[in-house]
């Protein structure tokens, strides 16, 4: 799964790398700790143009009576996305790419969970396959998204058995071009050539309010002091 992520690249770098045609984000700020229900960047395609927008992480189905459901729908399993009522109508109409350059996963370690930071080996932009929708209540309109997940790569499975469905940059437009049916592009989500790297980080990232480079700093175990002289 994916429950926390980063996007620390500059606006200029994102636009250049993805050949963005329209940047529809008023106040973009880099983040080392993006949590569910927070806004972050996604890319869609409209009339052939690549458009970057800001949406809330955690999909709220159009039929939902309140916003609370969104906090539980941050991920959607690729294997069942065509059958689940919340997603099956979006898969051919509302596909998006979720922008990130790393995400966090927690590994069970005895009685506690240790956070790990996972990124591309070159530290570059990661493209997650996603779905988005619009939820309305009275005059309120909220744009939300979810991240598709798939079986983890061999190395990553040591931390967690699921991971975001990654899209190679060369195939990004294939995913968001809605002229392509899901059945035609689904295989691209499991055949990615992206090579990932990971390392343990500190519990500092556990609190969503903590948002600095310290979130991705490699974990250093505290030094145990020897209070006794071995020569005695």
PDB file of C-alpha atoms in Angstrom:
ATOM      1  CA  UNK A   1       0.000   0.000   0.000  1.00  0.00           C
ATOM      2  CA  UNK A   2       1.004   3.642   0.184  1.00  0.00           C
ATOM      3  CA  UNK A   3       0.064   5.744   3.187  1.00  0.00           C
ATOM      4  CA  UNK A   4       2.558   8.610   3.093  1.00  0.00           C
ATOM      5  CA  UNK A   5       4.675  10.136   0.313  1.00  0.00           C
ATOM      6  CA  UNK A   6       6.893  13.021  -0.759  1.00  0.00           C
ATOM      7  CA  UNK A   7       7.090  15.517  -3.608  1.00  0.00           C
ATOM      8  CA  UNK A   8      10.173  17.690  -3.236  1.00  0.00           C
ATOM      9  CA  UNK A   9      10.871  18.614  -6.853  1.00  0.00           C
ATOM     10  CA  UNK A  10      10.472  22.184  -8.036  1.00  0.00           C
ATOM     11  CA  UNK A  11       7.603  23.357 -10.222  1.00  0.00           C
ATOM     12  CA  UNK A  12      10.043  24.024 -13.061  1.00  0.00           C
ATOM     13  CA  UNK A  13      11.556  20.536 -12.869  1.00  0.00           C
ATOM     14  CA  UNK A  14       8.134  18.852 -12.895  1.00  0.00           C
ATOM     15  CA  UNK A  15       6.910  20.879 -15.877  1.00  0.00           C
ATOM     16  CA  UNK A  16      10.051  20.149 -17.875  1.00  0.00           C
ATOM     17  CA  UNK A  17      10.226  16.432 -17.081  1.00  0.00           C
ATOM     18  CA  UNK A  18       6.562  15.696 -17.829  1.00  0.00           C
ATOM     19  CA  UNK A  19       6.149  18.246 -20.614  1.00  0.00           C
ATOM     20  CA  UNK A  20       3.226  19.833 -18.773  1.00  0.00           C
ATOM     21  CA  UNK A  21       1.001  22.051 -20.919  1.00  0.00           C
ATOM     22  CA  UNK A  22      -1.078  23.615 -18.126  1.00  0.00           C
ATOM     23  CA  UNK A  23      -0.183  24.161 -14.459  1.00  0.00           C
ATOM     24  CA  UNK A  24      -3.481  24.671 -12.614  1.00  0.00           C
ATOM     25  CA  UNK A  25      -2.053  24.934  -9.104  1.00  0.00           C
ATOM     26  CA  UNK A  26      -2.068  28.262  -7.275  1.00  0.00           C
ATOM     27  CA  UNK A  27       0.209  27.625  -4.300  1.00  0.00           C
ATOM     28  CA  UNK A  28       2.489  24.668  -4.815  1.00  0.00           C
ATOM     29  CA  UNK A  29       4.925  23.876  -2.044  1.00  0.00           C
ATOM     30  CA  UNK A  30       7.342  20.983  -1.816  1.00  0.00           C
ATOM     31  CA  UNK A  31       6.601  18.397   0.873  1.00  0.00           C
ATOM     32  CA  UNK A  32       8.552  15.665   2.642  1.00  0.00           C
ATOM     33  CA  UNK A  33       5.470  14.230   4.329  1.00  0.00           C
ATOM     34  CA  UNK A  34       2.210  14.163   2.349  1.00  0.00           C
ATOM     35  CA  UNK A  35      -0.521  12.428   4.335  1.00  0.00           C
ATOM     36  CA  UNK A  36      -4.032  11.236   3.428  1.00  0.00           C
ATOM     37  CA  UNK A  37      -6.687  14.015   3.269  1.00  0.00           C
ATOM     38  CA  UNK A  38      -3.963  16.531   2.323  1.00  0.00           C
ATOM     39  CA  UNK A  39      -3.837  18.092  -1.131  1.00  0.00           C
ATOM     40  CA  UNK A  40      -1.111  17.095  -3.572  1.00  0.00           C
ATOM     41  CA  UNK A  41      -0.414  17.046  -7.308  1.00  0.00           C
ATOM     42  CA  UNK A  42      -1.863  14.792  -9.980  1.00  0.00           C
ATOM     43  CA  UNK A  43      -1.705  14.966 -13.770  1.00  0.00           C
ATOM     44  CA  UNK A  44      -4.589  14.373 -16.168  1.00  0.00           C
ATOM     45  CA  UNK A  45      -5.004  14.772 -19.894  1.00  0.00           C
ATOM     46  CA  UNK A  46      -7.720  16.855 -21.529  1.00  0.00           C
ATOM     47  CA  UNK A  47      -7.990  17.313 -25.298  1.00  0.00           C
ATOM     48  CA  UNK A  48      -4.401  16.187 -25.694  1.00  0.00           C
ATOM     49  CA  UNK A  49      -2.991  18.589 -23.090  1.00  0.00           C
ATOM     50  CA  UNK A  50      -1.122  17.401 -19.984  1.00  0.00           C
ATOM     51  CA  UNK A  51      -2.604  19.286 -17.026  1.00  0.00           C
ATOM     52  CA  UNK A  52      -1.287  19.318 -13.458  1.00  0.00           C
ATOM     53  CA  UNK A  53      -3.913  19.911 -10.780  1.00  0.00           C
ATOM     54  CA  UNK A  54      -4.146  19.761  -7.001  1.00  0.00           C
ATOM     55  CA  UNK A  55      -6.534  17.245  -5.410  1.00  0.00           C
ATOM     56  CA  UNK A  56      -7.200  15.749  -2.003  1.00  0.00           C
ATOM     57  CA  UNK A  57      -5.669  12.328  -1.300  1.00  0.00           C
ATOM     58  CA  UNK A  58      -8.426   9.871  -0.404  1.00  0.00           C
ATOM     59  CA  UNK A  59     -11.204   9.212  -2.902  1.00  0.00           C
ATOM     60  CA  UNK A  60     -14.730  10.221  -1.921  1.00  0.00           C
ATOM     61  CA  UNK A  61     -17.215   8.372  -4.172  1.00  0.00           C
ATOM     62  CA  UNK A  62     -19.837  10.578  -5.768  1.00  0.00           C
ATOM     63  CA  UNK A  63     -22.581   8.641  -3.998  1.00  0.00           C
ATOM     64  CA  UNK A  64     -21.087   9.128  -0.515  1.00  0.00           C
ATOM     65  CA  UNK A  65     -23.189  11.144   1.936  1.00  0.00           C
ATOM     66  CA  UNK A  66     -20.171  12.672   3.690  1.00  0.00           C
ATOM     67  CA  UNK A  67     -16.449  13.301   3.344  1.00  0.00           C
ATOM     68  CA  UNK A  68     -15.312  10.808   5.972  1.00  0.00           C
ATOM     69  CA  UNK A  69     -15.060   7.887   3.554  1.00  0.00           C
ATOM     70  CA  UNK A  70     -12.149   9.542   1.752  1.00  0.00           C
ATOM     71  CA  UNK A  71      -9.690   8.906   4.579  1.00  0.00           C
ATOM     72  CA  UNK A  72     -10.243   5.150   4.100  1.00  0.00           C
ATOM     73  CA  UNK A  73      -9.929   5.084   0.303  1.00  0.00           C
ATOM     74  CA  UNK A  74      -6.365   6.284  -0.223  1.00  0.00           C
ATOM     75  CA  UNK A  75      -5.480   3.116  -2.166  1.00  0.00           C
ATOM     76  CA  UNK A  76      -7.300   0.830  -4.603  1.00  0.00           C
ATOM     77  CA  UNK A  77      -6.168  -2.692  -5.483  1.00  0.00           C
ATOM     78  CA  UNK A  78      -5.363  -2.986  -9.185  1.00  0.00           C
ATOM     79  CA  UNK A  79      -6.648  -6.563  -9.246  1.00  0.00           C
ATOM     80  CA  UNK A  80     -10.213  -5.601  -8.239  1.00  0.00           C
ATOM     81  CA  UNK A  81     -10.542  -2.044  -9.520  1.00  0.00           C
ATOM     82  CA  UNK A  82     -12.876  -3.030 -12.380  1.00  0.00           C
ATOM     83  CA  UNK A  83     -15.403  -4.655 -10.034  1.00  0.00           C
ATOM     84  CA  UNK A  84     -15.504  -2.386  -6.991  1.00  0.00           C
ATOM     85  CA  UNK A  85     -18.500   0.031  -7.166  1.00  0.00           C
ATOM     86  CA  UNK A  86     -16.378   3.001  -6.082  1.00  0.00           C
ATOM     87  CA  UNK A  87     -13.846   2.568  -8.894  1.00  0.00           C
ATOM     88  CA  UNK A  88     -15.254   0.637 -11.838  1.00  0.00           C
ATOM     89  CA  UNK A  89     -16.880   3.681 -13.444  1.00  0.00           C
ATOM     90  CA  UNK A  90     -13.704   5.735 -13.051  1.00  0.00           C
ATOM     91  CA  UNK A  91     -11.235   3.349 -14.641  1.00  0.00           C
ATOM     92  CA  UNK A  92     -12.083   4.377 -18.210  1.00  0.00           C
ATOM     93  CA  UNK A  93     -13.137   7.963 -17.475  1.00  0.00           C
ATOM     94  CA  UNK A  94     -11.058   9.440 -14.644  1.00  0.00           C
ATOM     95  CA  UNK A  95      -7.517   8.085 -14.762  1.00  0.00           C
ATOM     96  CA  UNK A  96      -4.678  10.230 -13.451  1.00  0.00           C
ATOM     97  CA  UNK A  97      -1.004  10.113 -12.555  1.00  0.00           C
ATOM     98  CA  UNK A  98      -0.072  10.871  -8.964  1.00  0.00           C
ATOM     99  CA  UNK A  99       3.206  12.769  -8.724  1.00  0.00           C
ATOM    100  CA  UNK A 100       5.788  11.815  -6.117  1.00  0.00           C
ATOM    101  CA  UNK A 101       9.497  11.239  -5.712  1.00  0.00           C
ATOM    102  CA  UNK A 102       9.291   8.760  -2.865  1.00  0.00           C
ATOM    103  CA  UNK A 103       6.940   7.104  -0.422  1.00  0.00           C
ATOM    104  CA  UNK A 104       7.042   5.621   3.066  1.00  0.00           C
ATOM    105  CA  UNK A 105       6.168   2.117   4.168  1.00  0.00           C
ATOM    106  CA  UNK A 106       6.175   0.616   7.643  1.00  0.00           C
ATOM    107  CA  UNK A 107       7.703  -2.807   8.321  1.00  0.00           C
ATOM    108  CA  UNK A 108       6.607  -4.875  11.284  1.00  0.00           C
ATOM    109  CA  UNK A 109       9.624  -5.261  13.524  1.00  0.00           C
ATOM    110  CA  UNK A 110       8.832  -7.174  16.671  1.00  0.00           C
ATOM    111  CA  UNK A 111       6.295  -5.170  18.639  1.00  0.00           C
ATOM    112  CA  UNK A 112       6.701  -1.983  16.602  1.00  0.00           C
ATOM    113  CA  UNK A 113       6.631  -0.743  13.031  1.00  0.00           C
ATOM    114  CA  UNK A 114       9.754   0.790  11.518  1.00  0.00           C
ATOM    115  CA  UNK A 115       9.316   3.366   8.713  1.00  0.00           C
ATOM    116  CA  UNK A 116      11.243   3.015   5.453  1.00  0.00           C
ATOM    117  CA  UNK A 117      11.651   5.526   2.625  1.00  0.00           C
ATOM    118  CA  UNK A 118      11.330   4.064  -0.884  1.00  0.00           C
ATOM    119  CA  UNK A 119      12.430   5.912  -4.007  1.00  0.00           C
ATOM    120  CA  UNK A 120      13.857   5.401  -7.499  1.00  0.00           C
ATOM    121  CA  UNK A 121      17.553   4.607  -7.507  1.00  0.00           C
ATOM    122  CA  UNK A 122      18.230   7.938  -9.211  1.00  0.00           C
ATOM    123  CA  UNK A 123      15.995   9.806  -6.733  1.00  0.00           C
ATOM    124  CA  UNK A 124      13.842  11.100  -9.584  1.00  0.00           C
ATOM    125  CA  UNK A 125      10.137  11.545 -10.163  1.00  0.00           C
ATOM    126  CA  UNK A 126       7.895   8.542  -9.484  1.00  0.00           C
ATOM    127  CA  UNK A 127       4.596   8.248 -11.340  1.00  0.00           C
ATOM    128  CA  UNK A 128       1.796   6.366  -9.569  1.00  0.00           C
ATOM    129  CA  UNK A 129      -1.303   5.208 -11.445  1.00  0.00           C
ATOM    130  CA  UNK A 130      -4.381   6.793  -9.904  1.00  0.00           C
ATOM    131  CA  UNK A 131      -8.094   7.486 -10.239  1.00  0.00           C
ATOM    132  CA  UNK A 132      -9.881  10.724  -9.408  1.00  0.00           C
ATOM    133  CA  UNK A 133     -13.432  11.941  -8.976  1.00  0.00           C
ATOM    134  CA  UNK A 134     -15.568  14.883  -7.882  1.00  0.00           C
ATOM    135  CA  UNK A 135     -17.714  14.846  -4.759  1.00  0.00           C
ATOM    136  CA  UNK A 136     -20.405  17.483  -4.274  1.00  0.00           C
ATOM    137  CA  UNK A 137     -22.656  18.416  -1.368  1.00  0.00           C
ATOM    138  CA  UNK A 138     -24.836  21.528  -1.607  1.00  0.00           C
ATOM    139  CA  UNK A 139     -22.500  24.200  -3.041  1.00  0.00           C
ATOM    140  CA  UNK A 140     -19.330  22.375  -1.946  1.00  0.00           C
ATOM    141  CA  UNK A 141     -17.237  20.538  -4.545  1.00  0.00           C
ATOM    142  CA  UNK A 142     -14.188  18.452  -3.662  1.00  0.00           C
ATOM    143  CA  UNK A 143     -11.742  16.823  -6.093  1.00  0.00           C
ATOM    144  CA  UNK A 144     -10.173  13.644  -4.700  1.00  0.00           C
ATOM    145  CA  UNK A 145      -7.964  10.785  -5.861  1.00  0.00           C
ATOM    146  CA  UNK A 146      -6.736   7.328  -4.921  1.00  0.00           C
ATOM    147  CA  UNK A 147      -3.508   5.467  -5.726  1.00  0.00           C
ATOM    148  CA  UNK A 148      -3.666   2.062  -7.424  1.00  0.00           C
ATOM    149  CA  UNK A 149      -1.565  -0.618  -5.749  1.00  0.00           C
ATOM    150  CA  UNK A 150      -0.163  -3.905  -6.961  1.00  0.00           C
ATOM    151  CA  UNK A 151       1.981  -6.795  -5.748  1.00  0.00           C
ATOM    152  CA  UNK A 152       5.312  -5.498  -4.466  1.00  0.00           C
ATOM    153  CA  UNK A 153       8.555  -6.019  -6.329  1.00  0.00           C
ATOM    154  CA  UNK A 154      10.769  -8.725  -4.851  1.00  0.00           C
ATOM    155  CA  UNK A 155      13.038  -6.383  -2.895  1.00  0.00           C
ATOM    156  CA  UNK A 156      10.188  -4.207  -1.622  1.00  0.00           C
ATOM    157  CA  UNK A 157       8.159  -7.230  -0.482  1.00  0.00           C
ATOM    158  CA  UNK A 158      10.587  -7.566   2.426  1.00  0.00           C
ATOM    159  CA  UNK A 159       8.953  -4.419   3.811  1.00  0.00           C
ATOM    160  CA  UNK A 160       5.358  -4.805   2.577  1.00  0.00           C
ATOM    161  CA  UNK A 161       3.569  -7.102   0.140  1.00  0.00           C
ATOM    162  CA  UNK A 162       1.890  -4.190  -1.707  1.00  0.00           C
ATOM    163  CA  UNK A 163       3.246  -1.100  -3.458  1.00  0.00           C
ATOM    164  CA  UNK A 164       1.959   1.716  -5.710  1.00  0.00           C
ATOM    165  CA  UNK A 165       1.418   0.760  -9.351  1.00  0.00           C
ATOM    166  CA  UNK A 166       4.282   2.578 -11.089  1.00  0.00           C
ATOM    167  CA  UNK A 167       4.217   3.926 -14.634  1.00  0.00           C
ATOM    168  CA  UNK A 168       7.356   4.422 -16.700  1.00  0.00           C
ATOM    169  CA  UNK A 169       7.636   8.039 -17.835  1.00  0.00           C
ATOM    170  CA  UNK A 170       7.677   6.951 -21.474  1.00  0.00           C
ATOM    171  CA  UNK A 171       4.240   5.368 -21.005  1.00  0.00           C
ATOM    172  CA  UNK A 172       2.634   8.039 -18.831  1.00  0.00           C
ATOM    173  CA  UNK A 173       0.538   9.575 -21.575  1.00  0.00           C
ATOM    174  CA  UNK A 174      -0.688   6.124 -22.560  1.00  0.00           C
ATOM    175  CA  UNK A 175      -2.282   5.811 -19.109  1.00  0.00           C
ATOM    176  CA  UNK A 176      -3.986   9.208 -18.964  1.00  0.00           C
ATOM    177  CA  UNK A 177      -5.092   9.188 -22.608  1.00  0.00           C
ATOM    178  CA  UNK A 178      -8.674   8.026 -22.141  1.00  0.00           C
ATOM    179  CA  UNK A 179      -8.913   6.932 -25.762  1.00  0.00           C
ATOM    180  CA  UNK A 180      -6.986   3.891 -24.542  1.00  0.00           C
ATOM    181  CA  UNK A 181      -9.158   1.358 -22.759  1.00  0.00           C
ATOM    182  CA  UNK A 182      -8.047   0.070 -19.378  1.00  0.00           C
ATOM    183  CA  UNK A 183      -7.623  -3.428 -20.801  1.00  0.00           C
ATOM    184  CA  UNK A 184      -5.088  -1.997 -23.262  1.00  0.00           C
ATOM    185  CA  UNK A 185      -2.919  -0.286 -20.643  1.00  0.00           C
ATOM    186  CA  UNK A 186      -3.338  -2.472 -17.558  1.00  0.00           C
ATOM    187  CA  UNK A 187      -0.304  -4.609 -18.399  1.00  0.00           C
ATOM    188  CA  UNK A 188       1.918  -1.524 -18.360  1.00  0.00           C
ATOM    189  CA  UNK A 189       1.295  -1.182 -14.622  1.00  0.00           C
ATOM    190  CA  UNK A 190       2.871  -4.529 -13.819  1.00  0.00           C
ATOM    191  CA  UNK A 191       5.651  -4.483 -16.427  1.00  0.00           C
ATOM    192  CA  UNK A 192       7.425  -1.382 -15.145  1.00  0.00           C
ATOM    193  CA  UNK A 193      11.212  -1.274 -15.425  1.00  0.00           C
ATOM    194  CA  UNK A 194      11.595   1.180 -12.525  1.00  0.00           C
ATOM    195  CA  UNK A 195      14.347   0.163 -10.104  1.00  0.00           C
ATOM    196  CA  UNK A 196      13.755   1.128  -6.495  1.00  0.00           C
ATOM    197  CA  UNK A 197      15.954   1.770  -3.491  1.00  0.00           C
ATOM    198  CA  UNK A 198      14.963   1.923   0.175  1.00  0.00           C
ATOM    199  CA  UNK A 199      16.351   2.586   3.641  1.00  0.00           C
ATOM    200  CA  UNK A 200      15.035   2.955   7.172  1.00  0.00           C
ATOM    201  CA  UNK A 201      14.141   6.397   8.498  1.00  0.00           C
ATOM    202  CA  UNK A 202      13.271   7.608  11.982  1.00  0.00           C
ATOM    203  CA  UNK A 203       9.870   7.797  13.662  1.00  0.00           C
ATOM    204  CA  UNK A 204       9.981  11.544  13.007  1.00  0.00           C
ATOM    205  CA  UNK A 205       7.934  10.919   9.846  1.00  0.00           C
ATOM    206  CA  UNK A 206       5.109   9.304  11.819  1.00  0.00           C
ATOM    207  CA  UNK A 207       3.623  12.697  12.641  1.00  0.00           C
ATOM    208  CA  UNK A 208       2.097  14.378   9.557  1.00  0.00           C
ATOM    209  CA  UNK A 209       2.937  17.809  10.973  1.00  0.00           C
ATOM    210  CA  UNK A 210       6.636  17.000  10.706  1.00  0.00           C
ATOM    211  CA  UNK A 211       7.600  18.171   7.232  1.00  0.00           C
ATOM    212  CA  UNK A 212      11.313  18.668   6.630  1.00  0.00           C
ATOM    213  CA  UNK A 213      14.302  16.902   5.144  1.00  0.00           C
ATOM    214  CA  UNK A 214      14.649  15.123   8.496  1.00  0.00           C
ATOM    215  CA  UNK A 215      11.748  12.890   7.371  1.00  0.00           C
ATOM    216  CA  UNK A 216      13.927  11.193   4.757  1.00  0.00           C
ATOM    217  CA  UNK A 217      17.199  11.194   6.728  1.00  0.00           C
ATOM    218  CA  UNK A 218      18.606   7.649   7.148  1.00  0.00           C
ATOM    219  CA  UNK A 219      17.885   6.203  10.578  1.00  0.00           C
ATOM    220  CA  UNK A 220      20.795   6.044  12.965  1.00  0.00           C
ATOM    221  CA  UNK A 221      20.388   3.775  15.964  1.00  0.00           C
ATOM    222  CA  UNK A 222      21.311   5.454  19.253  1.00  0.00           C
ATOM    223  CA  UNK A 223      24.764   4.596  20.528  1.00  0.00           C
ATOM    224  CA  UNK A 224      24.775   2.401  23.623  1.00  0.00           C
ATOM    225  CA  UNK A 225      27.254   3.630  26.188  1.00  0.00           C
ATOM    226  CA  UNK A 226      29.347   1.068  28.017  1.00  0.00           C
ATOM    227  CA  UNK A 227      29.282   2.192  31.643  1.00  0.00           C
ATOM    228  CA  UNK A 228      31.786  -0.411  32.722  1.00  0.00           C
ATOM    229  CA  UNK A 229      35.490  -0.652  31.964  1.00  0.00           C
ATOM    230  CA  UNK A 230      36.138  -3.951  30.153  1.00  0.00           C
ATOM    231  CA  UNK A 231      39.718  -3.996  31.534  1.00  0.00           C
ATOM    232  CA  UNK A 232      38.637  -4.284  35.126  1.00  0.00           C
TER     233      UNK A 232
END
